[in-house]
mmCIF file with all atom_site columns, C-alpha atoms in Angstrom:
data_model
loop_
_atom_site.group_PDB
_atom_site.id
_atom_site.type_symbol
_atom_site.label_atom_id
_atom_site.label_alt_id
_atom_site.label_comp_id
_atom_site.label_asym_id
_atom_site.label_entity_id
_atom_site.label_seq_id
_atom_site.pdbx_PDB_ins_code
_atom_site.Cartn_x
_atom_site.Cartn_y
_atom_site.Cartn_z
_atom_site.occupancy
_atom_site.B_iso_or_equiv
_atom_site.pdbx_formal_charge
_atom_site.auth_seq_id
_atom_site.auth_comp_id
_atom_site.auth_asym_id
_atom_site.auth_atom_id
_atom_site.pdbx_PDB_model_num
ATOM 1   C CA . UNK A 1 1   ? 53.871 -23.718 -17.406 1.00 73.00 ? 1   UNK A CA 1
ATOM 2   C CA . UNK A 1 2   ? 56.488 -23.050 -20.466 1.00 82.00 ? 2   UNK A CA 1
ATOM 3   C CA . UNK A 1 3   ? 56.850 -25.910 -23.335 1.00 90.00 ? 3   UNK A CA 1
ATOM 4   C CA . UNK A 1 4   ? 60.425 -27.086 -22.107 1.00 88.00 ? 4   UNK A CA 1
ATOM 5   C CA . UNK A 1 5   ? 58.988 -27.713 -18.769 1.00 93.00 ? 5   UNK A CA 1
ATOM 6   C CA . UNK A 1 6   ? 56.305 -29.600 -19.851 1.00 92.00 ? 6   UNK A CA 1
ATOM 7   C CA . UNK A 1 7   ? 58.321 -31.674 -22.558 1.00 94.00 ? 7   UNK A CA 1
ATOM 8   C CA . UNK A 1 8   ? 60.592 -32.885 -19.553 1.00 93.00 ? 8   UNK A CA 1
ATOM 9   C CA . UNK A 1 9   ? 57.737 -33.781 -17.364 1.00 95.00 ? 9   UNK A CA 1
ATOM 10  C CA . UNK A 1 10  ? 56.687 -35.883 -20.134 1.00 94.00 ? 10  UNK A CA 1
ATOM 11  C CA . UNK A 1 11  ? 59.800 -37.080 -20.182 1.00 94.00 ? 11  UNK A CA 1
ATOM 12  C CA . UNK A 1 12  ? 60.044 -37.575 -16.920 1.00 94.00 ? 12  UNK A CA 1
ATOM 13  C CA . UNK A 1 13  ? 56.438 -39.500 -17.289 1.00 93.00 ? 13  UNK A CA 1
ATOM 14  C CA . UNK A 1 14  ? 57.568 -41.887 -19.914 1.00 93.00 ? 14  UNK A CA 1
ATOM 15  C CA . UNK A 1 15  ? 60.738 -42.901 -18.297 1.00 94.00 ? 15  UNK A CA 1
ATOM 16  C CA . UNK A 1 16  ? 58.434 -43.782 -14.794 1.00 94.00 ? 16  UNK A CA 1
ATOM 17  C CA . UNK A 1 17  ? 56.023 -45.637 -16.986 1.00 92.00 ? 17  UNK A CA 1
ATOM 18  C CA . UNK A 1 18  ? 53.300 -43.042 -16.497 1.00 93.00 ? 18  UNK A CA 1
ATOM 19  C CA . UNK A 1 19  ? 52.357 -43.392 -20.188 1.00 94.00 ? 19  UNK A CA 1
ATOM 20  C CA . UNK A 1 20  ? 48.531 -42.152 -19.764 1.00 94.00 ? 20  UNK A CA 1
ATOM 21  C CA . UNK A 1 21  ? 49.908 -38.703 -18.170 1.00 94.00 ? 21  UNK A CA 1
ATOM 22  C CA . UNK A 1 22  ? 52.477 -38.382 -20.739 1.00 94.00 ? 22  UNK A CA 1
ATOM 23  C CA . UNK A 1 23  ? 49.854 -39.074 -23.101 1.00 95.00 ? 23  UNK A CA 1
ATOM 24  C CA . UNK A 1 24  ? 47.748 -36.026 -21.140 1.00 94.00 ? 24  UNK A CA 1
ATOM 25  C CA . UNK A 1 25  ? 50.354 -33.474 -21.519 1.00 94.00 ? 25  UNK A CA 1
ATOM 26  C CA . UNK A 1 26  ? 50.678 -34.292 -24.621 1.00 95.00 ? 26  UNK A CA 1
ATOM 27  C CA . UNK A 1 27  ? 47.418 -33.909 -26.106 1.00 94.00 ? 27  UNK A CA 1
ATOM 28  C CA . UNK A 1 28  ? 47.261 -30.540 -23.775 1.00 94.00 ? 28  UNK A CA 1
ATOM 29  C CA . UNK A 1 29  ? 50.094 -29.044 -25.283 1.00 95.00 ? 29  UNK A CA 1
ATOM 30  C CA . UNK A 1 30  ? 48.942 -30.115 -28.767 1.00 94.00 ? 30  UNK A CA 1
ATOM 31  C CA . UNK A 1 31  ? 45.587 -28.283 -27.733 1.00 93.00 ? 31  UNK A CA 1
ATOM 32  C CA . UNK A 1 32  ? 47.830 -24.958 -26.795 1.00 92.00 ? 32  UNK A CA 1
ATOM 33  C CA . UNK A 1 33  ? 50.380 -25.489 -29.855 1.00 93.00 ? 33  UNK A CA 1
ATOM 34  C CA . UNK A 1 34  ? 47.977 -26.720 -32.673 1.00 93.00 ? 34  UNK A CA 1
ATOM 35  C CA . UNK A 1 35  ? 50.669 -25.871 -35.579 1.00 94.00 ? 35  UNK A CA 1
ATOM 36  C CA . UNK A 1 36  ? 53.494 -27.108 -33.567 1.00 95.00 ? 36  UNK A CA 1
ATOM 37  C CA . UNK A 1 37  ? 53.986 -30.362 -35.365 1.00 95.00 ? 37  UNK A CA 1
ATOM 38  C CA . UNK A 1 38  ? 56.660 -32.038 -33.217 1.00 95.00 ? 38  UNK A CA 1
ATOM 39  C CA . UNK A 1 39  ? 54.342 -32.162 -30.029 1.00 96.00 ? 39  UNK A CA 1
ATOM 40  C CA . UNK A 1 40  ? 51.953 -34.006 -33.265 1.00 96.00 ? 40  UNK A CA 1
ATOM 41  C CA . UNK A 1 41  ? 54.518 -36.302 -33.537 1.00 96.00 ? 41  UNK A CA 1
ATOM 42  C CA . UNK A 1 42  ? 55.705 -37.049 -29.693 1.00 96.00 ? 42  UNK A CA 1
ATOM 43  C CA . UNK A 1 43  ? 51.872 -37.796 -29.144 1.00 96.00 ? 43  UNK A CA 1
ATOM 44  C CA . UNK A 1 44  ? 51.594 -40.308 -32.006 1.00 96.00 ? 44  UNK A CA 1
ATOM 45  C CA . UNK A 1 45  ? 54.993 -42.112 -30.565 1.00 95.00 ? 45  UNK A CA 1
ATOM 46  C CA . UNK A 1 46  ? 52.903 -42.405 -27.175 1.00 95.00 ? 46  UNK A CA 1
ATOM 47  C CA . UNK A 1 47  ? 49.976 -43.516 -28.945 1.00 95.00 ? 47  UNK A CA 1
ATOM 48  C CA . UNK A 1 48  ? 52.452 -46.370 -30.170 1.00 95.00 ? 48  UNK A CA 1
ATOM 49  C CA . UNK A 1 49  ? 52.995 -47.335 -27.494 1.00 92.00 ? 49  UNK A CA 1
ATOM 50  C CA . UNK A 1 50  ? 49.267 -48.587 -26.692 1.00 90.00 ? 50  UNK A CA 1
ATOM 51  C CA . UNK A 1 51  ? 49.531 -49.885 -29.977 1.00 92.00 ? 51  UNK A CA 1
ATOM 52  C CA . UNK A 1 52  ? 46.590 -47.915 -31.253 1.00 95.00 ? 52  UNK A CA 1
ATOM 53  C CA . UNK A 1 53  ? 47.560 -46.922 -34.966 1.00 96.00 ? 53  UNK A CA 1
ATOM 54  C CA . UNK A 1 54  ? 44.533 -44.955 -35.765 1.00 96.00 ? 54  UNK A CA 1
ATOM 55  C CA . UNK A 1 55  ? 45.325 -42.638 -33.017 1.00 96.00 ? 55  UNK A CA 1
ATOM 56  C CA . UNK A 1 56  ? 48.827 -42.205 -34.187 1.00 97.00 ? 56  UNK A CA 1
ATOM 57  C CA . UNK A 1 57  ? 47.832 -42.137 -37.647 1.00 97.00 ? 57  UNK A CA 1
ATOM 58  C CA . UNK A 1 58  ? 45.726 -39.136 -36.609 1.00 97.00 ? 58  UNK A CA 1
ATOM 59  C CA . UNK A 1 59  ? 48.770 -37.396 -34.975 1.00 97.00 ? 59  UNK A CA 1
ATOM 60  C CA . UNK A 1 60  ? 51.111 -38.122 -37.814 1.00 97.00 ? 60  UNK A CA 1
ATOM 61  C CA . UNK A 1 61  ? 48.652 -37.322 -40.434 1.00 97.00 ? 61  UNK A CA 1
ATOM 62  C CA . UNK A 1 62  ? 50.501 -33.757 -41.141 1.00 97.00 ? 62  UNK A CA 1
ATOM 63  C CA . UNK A 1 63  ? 53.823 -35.294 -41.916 1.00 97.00 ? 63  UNK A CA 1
ATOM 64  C CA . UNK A 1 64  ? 55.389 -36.250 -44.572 1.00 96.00 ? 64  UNK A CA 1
ATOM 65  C CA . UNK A 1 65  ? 56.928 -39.636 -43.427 1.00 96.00 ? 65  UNK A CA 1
ATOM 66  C CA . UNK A 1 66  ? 53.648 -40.518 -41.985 1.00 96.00 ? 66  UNK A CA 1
ATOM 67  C CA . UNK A 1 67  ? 53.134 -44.699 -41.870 1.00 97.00 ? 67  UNK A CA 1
ATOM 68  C CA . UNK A 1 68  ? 50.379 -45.602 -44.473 1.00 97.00 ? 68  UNK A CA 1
ATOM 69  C CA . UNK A 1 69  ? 49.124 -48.109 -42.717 1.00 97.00 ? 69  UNK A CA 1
ATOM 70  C CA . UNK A 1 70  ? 48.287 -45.524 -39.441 1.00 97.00 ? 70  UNK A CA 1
ATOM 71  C CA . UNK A 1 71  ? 46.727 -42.916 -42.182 1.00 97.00 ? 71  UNK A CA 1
ATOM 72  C CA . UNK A 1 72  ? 44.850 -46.002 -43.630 1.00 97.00 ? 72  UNK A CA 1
ATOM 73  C CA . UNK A 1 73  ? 43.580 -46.222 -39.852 1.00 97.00 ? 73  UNK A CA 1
ATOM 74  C CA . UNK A 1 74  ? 43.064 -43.343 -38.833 1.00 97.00 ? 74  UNK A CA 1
ATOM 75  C CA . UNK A 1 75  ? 40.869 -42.635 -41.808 1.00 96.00 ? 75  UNK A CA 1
ATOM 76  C CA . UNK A 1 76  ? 39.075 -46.002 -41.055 1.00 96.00 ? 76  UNK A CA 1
ATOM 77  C CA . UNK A 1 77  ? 38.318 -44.816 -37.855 1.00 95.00 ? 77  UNK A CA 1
ATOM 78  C CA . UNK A 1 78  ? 36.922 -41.357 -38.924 1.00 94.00 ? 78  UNK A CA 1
ATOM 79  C CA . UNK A 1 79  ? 35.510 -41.757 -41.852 1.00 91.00 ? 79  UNK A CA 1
ATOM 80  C CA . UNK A 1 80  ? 34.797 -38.372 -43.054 1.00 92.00 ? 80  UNK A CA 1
ATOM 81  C CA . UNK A 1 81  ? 36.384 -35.111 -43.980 1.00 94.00 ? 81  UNK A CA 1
ATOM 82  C CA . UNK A 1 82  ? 34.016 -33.849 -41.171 1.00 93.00 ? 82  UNK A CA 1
ATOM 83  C CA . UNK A 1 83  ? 35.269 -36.529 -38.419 1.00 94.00 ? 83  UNK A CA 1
ATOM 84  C CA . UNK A 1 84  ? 39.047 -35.738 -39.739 1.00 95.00 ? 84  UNK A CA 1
ATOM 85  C CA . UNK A 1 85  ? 38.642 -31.493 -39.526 1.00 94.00 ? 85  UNK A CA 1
ATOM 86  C CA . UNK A 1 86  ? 37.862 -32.565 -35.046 1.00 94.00 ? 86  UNK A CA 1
ATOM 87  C CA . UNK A 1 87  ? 40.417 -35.422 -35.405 1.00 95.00 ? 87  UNK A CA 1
ATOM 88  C CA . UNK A 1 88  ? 42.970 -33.005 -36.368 1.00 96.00 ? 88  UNK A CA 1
ATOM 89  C CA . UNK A 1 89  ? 41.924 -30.516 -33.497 1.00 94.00 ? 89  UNK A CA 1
ATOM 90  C CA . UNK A 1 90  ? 43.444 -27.414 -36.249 1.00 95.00 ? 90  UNK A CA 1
ATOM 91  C CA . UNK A 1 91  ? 42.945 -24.319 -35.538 1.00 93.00 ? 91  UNK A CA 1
ATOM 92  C CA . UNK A 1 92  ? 43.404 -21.423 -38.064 1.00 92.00 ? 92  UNK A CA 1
ATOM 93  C CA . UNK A 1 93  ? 44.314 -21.062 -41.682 1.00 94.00 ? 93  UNK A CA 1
ATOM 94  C CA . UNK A 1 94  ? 46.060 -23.820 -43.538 1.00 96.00 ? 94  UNK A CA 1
ATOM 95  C CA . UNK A 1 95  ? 49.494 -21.633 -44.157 1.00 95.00 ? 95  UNK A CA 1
ATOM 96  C CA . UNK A 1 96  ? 49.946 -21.749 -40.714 1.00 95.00 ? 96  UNK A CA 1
ATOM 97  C CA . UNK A 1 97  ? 51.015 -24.764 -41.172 1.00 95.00 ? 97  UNK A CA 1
ATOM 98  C CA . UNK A 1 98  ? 55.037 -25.622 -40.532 1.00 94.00 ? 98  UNK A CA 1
ATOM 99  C CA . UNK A 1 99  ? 55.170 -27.552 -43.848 1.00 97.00 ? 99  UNK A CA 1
ATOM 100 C CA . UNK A 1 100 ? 53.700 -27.399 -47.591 1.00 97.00 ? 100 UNK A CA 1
ATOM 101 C CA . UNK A 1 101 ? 52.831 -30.996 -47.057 1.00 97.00 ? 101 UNK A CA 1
ATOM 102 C CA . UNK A 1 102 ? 50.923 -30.116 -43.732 1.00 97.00 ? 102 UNK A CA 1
ATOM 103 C CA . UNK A 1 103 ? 48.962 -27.731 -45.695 1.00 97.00 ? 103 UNK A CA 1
ATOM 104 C CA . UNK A 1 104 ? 47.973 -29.664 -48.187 1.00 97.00 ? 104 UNK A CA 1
ATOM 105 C CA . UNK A 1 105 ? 46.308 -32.560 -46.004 1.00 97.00 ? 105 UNK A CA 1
ATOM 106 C CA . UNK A 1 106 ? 44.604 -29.522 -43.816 1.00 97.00 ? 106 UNK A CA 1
ATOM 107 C CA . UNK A 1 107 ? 43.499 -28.310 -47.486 1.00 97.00 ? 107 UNK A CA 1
ATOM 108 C CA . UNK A 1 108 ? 42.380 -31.491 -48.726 1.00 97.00 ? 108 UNK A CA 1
ATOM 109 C CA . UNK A 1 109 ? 40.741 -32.518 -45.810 1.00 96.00 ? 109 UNK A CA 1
ATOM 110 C CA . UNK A 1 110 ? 38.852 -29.054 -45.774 1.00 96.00 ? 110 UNK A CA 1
ATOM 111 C CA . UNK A 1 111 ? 38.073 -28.811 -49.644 1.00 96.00 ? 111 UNK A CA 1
ATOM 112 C CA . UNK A 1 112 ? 36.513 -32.544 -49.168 1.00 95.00 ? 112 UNK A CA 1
ATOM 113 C CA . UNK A 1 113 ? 34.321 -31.475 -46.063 1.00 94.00 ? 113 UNK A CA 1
ATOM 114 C CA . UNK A 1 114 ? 32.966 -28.533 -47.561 1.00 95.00 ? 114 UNK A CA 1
ATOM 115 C CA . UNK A 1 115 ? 32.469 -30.738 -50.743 1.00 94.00 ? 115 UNK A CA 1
ATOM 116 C CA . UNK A 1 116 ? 30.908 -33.734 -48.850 1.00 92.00 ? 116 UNK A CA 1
ATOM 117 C CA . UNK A 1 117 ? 28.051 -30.915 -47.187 1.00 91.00 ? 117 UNK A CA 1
ATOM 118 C CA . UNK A 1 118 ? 27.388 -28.478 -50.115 1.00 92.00 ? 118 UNK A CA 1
ATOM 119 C CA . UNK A 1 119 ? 28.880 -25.451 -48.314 1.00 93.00 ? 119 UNK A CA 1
ATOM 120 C CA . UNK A 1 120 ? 32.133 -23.424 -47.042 1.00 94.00 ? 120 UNK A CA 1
ATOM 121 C CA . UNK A 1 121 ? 33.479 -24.960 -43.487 1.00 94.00 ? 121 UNK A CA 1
ATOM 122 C CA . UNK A 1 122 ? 36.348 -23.670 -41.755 1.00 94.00 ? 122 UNK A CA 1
ATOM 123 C CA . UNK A 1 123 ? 38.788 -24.684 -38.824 1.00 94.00 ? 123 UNK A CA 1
ATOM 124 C CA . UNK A 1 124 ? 37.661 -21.658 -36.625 1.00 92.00 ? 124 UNK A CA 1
ATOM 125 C CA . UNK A 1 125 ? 34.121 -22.791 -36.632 1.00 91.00 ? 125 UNK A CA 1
ATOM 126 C CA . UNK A 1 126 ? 33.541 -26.480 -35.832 1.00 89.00 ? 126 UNK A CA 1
ATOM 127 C CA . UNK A 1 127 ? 29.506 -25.938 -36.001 1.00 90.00 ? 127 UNK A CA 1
ATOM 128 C CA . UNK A 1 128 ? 30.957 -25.374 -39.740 1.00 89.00 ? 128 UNK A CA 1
ATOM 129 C CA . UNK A 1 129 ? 31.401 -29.362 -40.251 1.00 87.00 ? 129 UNK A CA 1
ATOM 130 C CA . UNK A 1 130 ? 29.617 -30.845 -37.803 1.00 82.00 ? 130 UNK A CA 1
ATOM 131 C CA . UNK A 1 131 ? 26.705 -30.547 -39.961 1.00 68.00 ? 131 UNK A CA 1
ATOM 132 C CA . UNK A 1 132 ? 25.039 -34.214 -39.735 1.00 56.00 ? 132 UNK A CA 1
ATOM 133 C CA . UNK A 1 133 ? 28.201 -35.818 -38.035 1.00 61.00 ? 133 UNK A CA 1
ATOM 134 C CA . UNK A 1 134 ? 26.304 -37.055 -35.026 1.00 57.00 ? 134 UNK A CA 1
ATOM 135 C CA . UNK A 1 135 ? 23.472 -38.843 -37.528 1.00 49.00 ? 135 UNK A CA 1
ATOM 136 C CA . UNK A 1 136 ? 25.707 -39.925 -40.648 1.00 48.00 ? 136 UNK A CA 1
ATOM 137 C CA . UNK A 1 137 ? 29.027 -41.165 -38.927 1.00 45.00 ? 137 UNK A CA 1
ATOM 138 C CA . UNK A 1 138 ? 29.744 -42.971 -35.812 1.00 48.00 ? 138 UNK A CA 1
ATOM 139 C CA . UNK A 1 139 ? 33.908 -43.000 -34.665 1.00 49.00 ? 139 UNK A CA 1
ATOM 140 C CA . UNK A 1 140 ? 33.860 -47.245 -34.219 1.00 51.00 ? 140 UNK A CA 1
ATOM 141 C CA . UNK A 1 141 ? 35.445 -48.831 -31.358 1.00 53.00 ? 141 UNK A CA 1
ATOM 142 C CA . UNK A 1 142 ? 38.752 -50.317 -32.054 1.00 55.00 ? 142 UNK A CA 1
ATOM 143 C CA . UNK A 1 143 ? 39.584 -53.841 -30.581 1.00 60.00 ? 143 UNK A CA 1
ATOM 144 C CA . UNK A 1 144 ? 41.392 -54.681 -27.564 1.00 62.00 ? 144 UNK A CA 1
ATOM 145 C CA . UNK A 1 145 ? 45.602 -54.440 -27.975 1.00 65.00 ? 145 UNK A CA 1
ATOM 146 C CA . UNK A 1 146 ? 48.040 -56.748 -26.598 1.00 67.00 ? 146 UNK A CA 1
ATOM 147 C CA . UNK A 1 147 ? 49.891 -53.267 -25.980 1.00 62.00 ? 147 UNK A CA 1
ATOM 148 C CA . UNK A 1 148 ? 47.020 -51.376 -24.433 1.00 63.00 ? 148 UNK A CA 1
ATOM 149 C CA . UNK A 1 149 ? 45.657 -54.455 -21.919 1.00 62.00 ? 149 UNK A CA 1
ATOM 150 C CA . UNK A 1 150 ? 48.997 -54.230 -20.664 1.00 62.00 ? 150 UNK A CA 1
ATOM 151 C CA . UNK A 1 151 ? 48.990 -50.605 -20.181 1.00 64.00 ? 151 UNK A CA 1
ATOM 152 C CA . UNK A 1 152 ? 45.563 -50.932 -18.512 1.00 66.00 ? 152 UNK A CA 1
ATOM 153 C CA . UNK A 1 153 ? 47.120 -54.001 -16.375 1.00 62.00 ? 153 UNK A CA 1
ATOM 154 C CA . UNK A 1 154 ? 49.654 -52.205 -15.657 1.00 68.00 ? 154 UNK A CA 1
ATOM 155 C CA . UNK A 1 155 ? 48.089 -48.670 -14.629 1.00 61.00 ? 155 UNK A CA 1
ATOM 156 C CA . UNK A 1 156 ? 45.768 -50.686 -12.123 1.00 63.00 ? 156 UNK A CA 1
ATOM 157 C CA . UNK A 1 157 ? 48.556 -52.577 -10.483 1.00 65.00 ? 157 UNK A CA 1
ATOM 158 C CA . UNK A 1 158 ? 50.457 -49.194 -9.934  1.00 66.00 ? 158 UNK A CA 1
ATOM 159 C CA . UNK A 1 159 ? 46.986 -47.403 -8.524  1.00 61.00 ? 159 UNK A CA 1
ATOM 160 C CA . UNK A 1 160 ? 46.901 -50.771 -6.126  1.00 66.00 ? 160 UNK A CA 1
ATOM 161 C CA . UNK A 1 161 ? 50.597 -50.578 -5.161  1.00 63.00 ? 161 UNK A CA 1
ATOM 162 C CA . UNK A 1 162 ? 49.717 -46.784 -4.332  1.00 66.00 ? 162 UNK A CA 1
ATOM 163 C CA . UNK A 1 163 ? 46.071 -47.114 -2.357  1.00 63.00 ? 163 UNK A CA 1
ATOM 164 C CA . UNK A 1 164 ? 47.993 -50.274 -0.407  1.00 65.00 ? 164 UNK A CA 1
ATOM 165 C CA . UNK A 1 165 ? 51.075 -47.624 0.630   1.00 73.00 ? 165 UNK A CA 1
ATOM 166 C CA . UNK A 1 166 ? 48.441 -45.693 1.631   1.00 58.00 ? 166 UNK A CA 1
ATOM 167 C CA . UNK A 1 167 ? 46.063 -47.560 3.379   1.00 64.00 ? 167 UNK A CA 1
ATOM 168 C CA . UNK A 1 168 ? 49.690 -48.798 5.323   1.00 70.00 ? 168 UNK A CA 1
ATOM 169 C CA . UNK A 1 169 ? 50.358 -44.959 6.257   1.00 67.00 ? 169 UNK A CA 1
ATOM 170 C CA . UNK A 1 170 ? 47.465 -44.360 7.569   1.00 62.00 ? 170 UNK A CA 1
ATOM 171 C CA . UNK A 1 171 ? 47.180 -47.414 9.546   1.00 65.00 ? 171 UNK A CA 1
ATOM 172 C CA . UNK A 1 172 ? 50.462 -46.991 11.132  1.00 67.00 ? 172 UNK A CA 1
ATOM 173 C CA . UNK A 1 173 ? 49.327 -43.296 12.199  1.00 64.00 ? 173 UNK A CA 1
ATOM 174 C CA . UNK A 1 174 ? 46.606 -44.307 14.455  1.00 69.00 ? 174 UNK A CA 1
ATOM 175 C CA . UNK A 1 175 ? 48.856 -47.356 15.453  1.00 66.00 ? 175 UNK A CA 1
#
């Protein structure tokens, strides 16, 4: 499916409430479109909106205007170069990247990795920096949100509205 159709489904997703598949696309298109930077950005906003700052720090951590206190989270929650490199879900060389500023974090964050484990890593290769990841560093759990109970709340009382429409149909066929 092309960007621009995707973009207005998750448009169409966020105005209906249906932040988790917005939040799907989202991370699919940034998956397709690593270097596109304003798909970054649009997934951070929905990560907002659960009120997880880590996760928008993560998707905002390329840009300039980036909220310190997010980056402070984000690199809370992976705490090293090695965790950041998957984090940023890059792929390719650094100049690829839309901005000098952009470059620089995907340079720093490489030149520390490679520092941290003694040898060259690179974006192309994750088994690269994964080096000791599972034994050294653990991604914690972050605490509940006011923001992302309501989301959950809110998700299940949509999926019970559905399965009761349902259950309803198929009642009245046999009926």
């Amino acid at each position: 499916m092309p960007l621009s159709k995707t973009l207005a489904r998750v448009d169409a997703d966020l105005a209906a409430g249906r932040v988790p598949v917005a939040r799907q696309r989202l991370r699919g298109l940034v998956s397709s479109f690593p270097y596109d930077l304003t798909l970054r950005r649009r997934l951070a906003e929905v990560y907002r909106l659960y009120g997880d700052a880590a996760e928008a720090g993560r998707w905002m951590y390329l840009e300039e205007d980036r909220d310190a206190d997010e980056t402070a989270a984000f690199e809370a929650r992976y705490g090293s170069p090695g965790w950041r490199m998957k984090a940023l879900a890059w792929r390719g060389p650094e100049a690829m990247a839309a901005t000098a500023f952009a470059e620089g974090q995907l340079v720093a964050v490489r030149t520390a990795c490679a520092e941290e484990l003694g040898h060259p890593v690179d974006w192309d290769d994750p088994a690269s920096y994964r080096d000791g990841m599972e034994d050294k560093y653990e991604a914690p759990s972050e605490p509940w949100t006011i923001g992302g109970v309501l989301t959950g709340v809110g998700c299940l009382v949509g999926a019970l509205a559905f399965l009761a429409i349902w259950v309803n149909g198929v009642v009245a066929l046999f009926d």
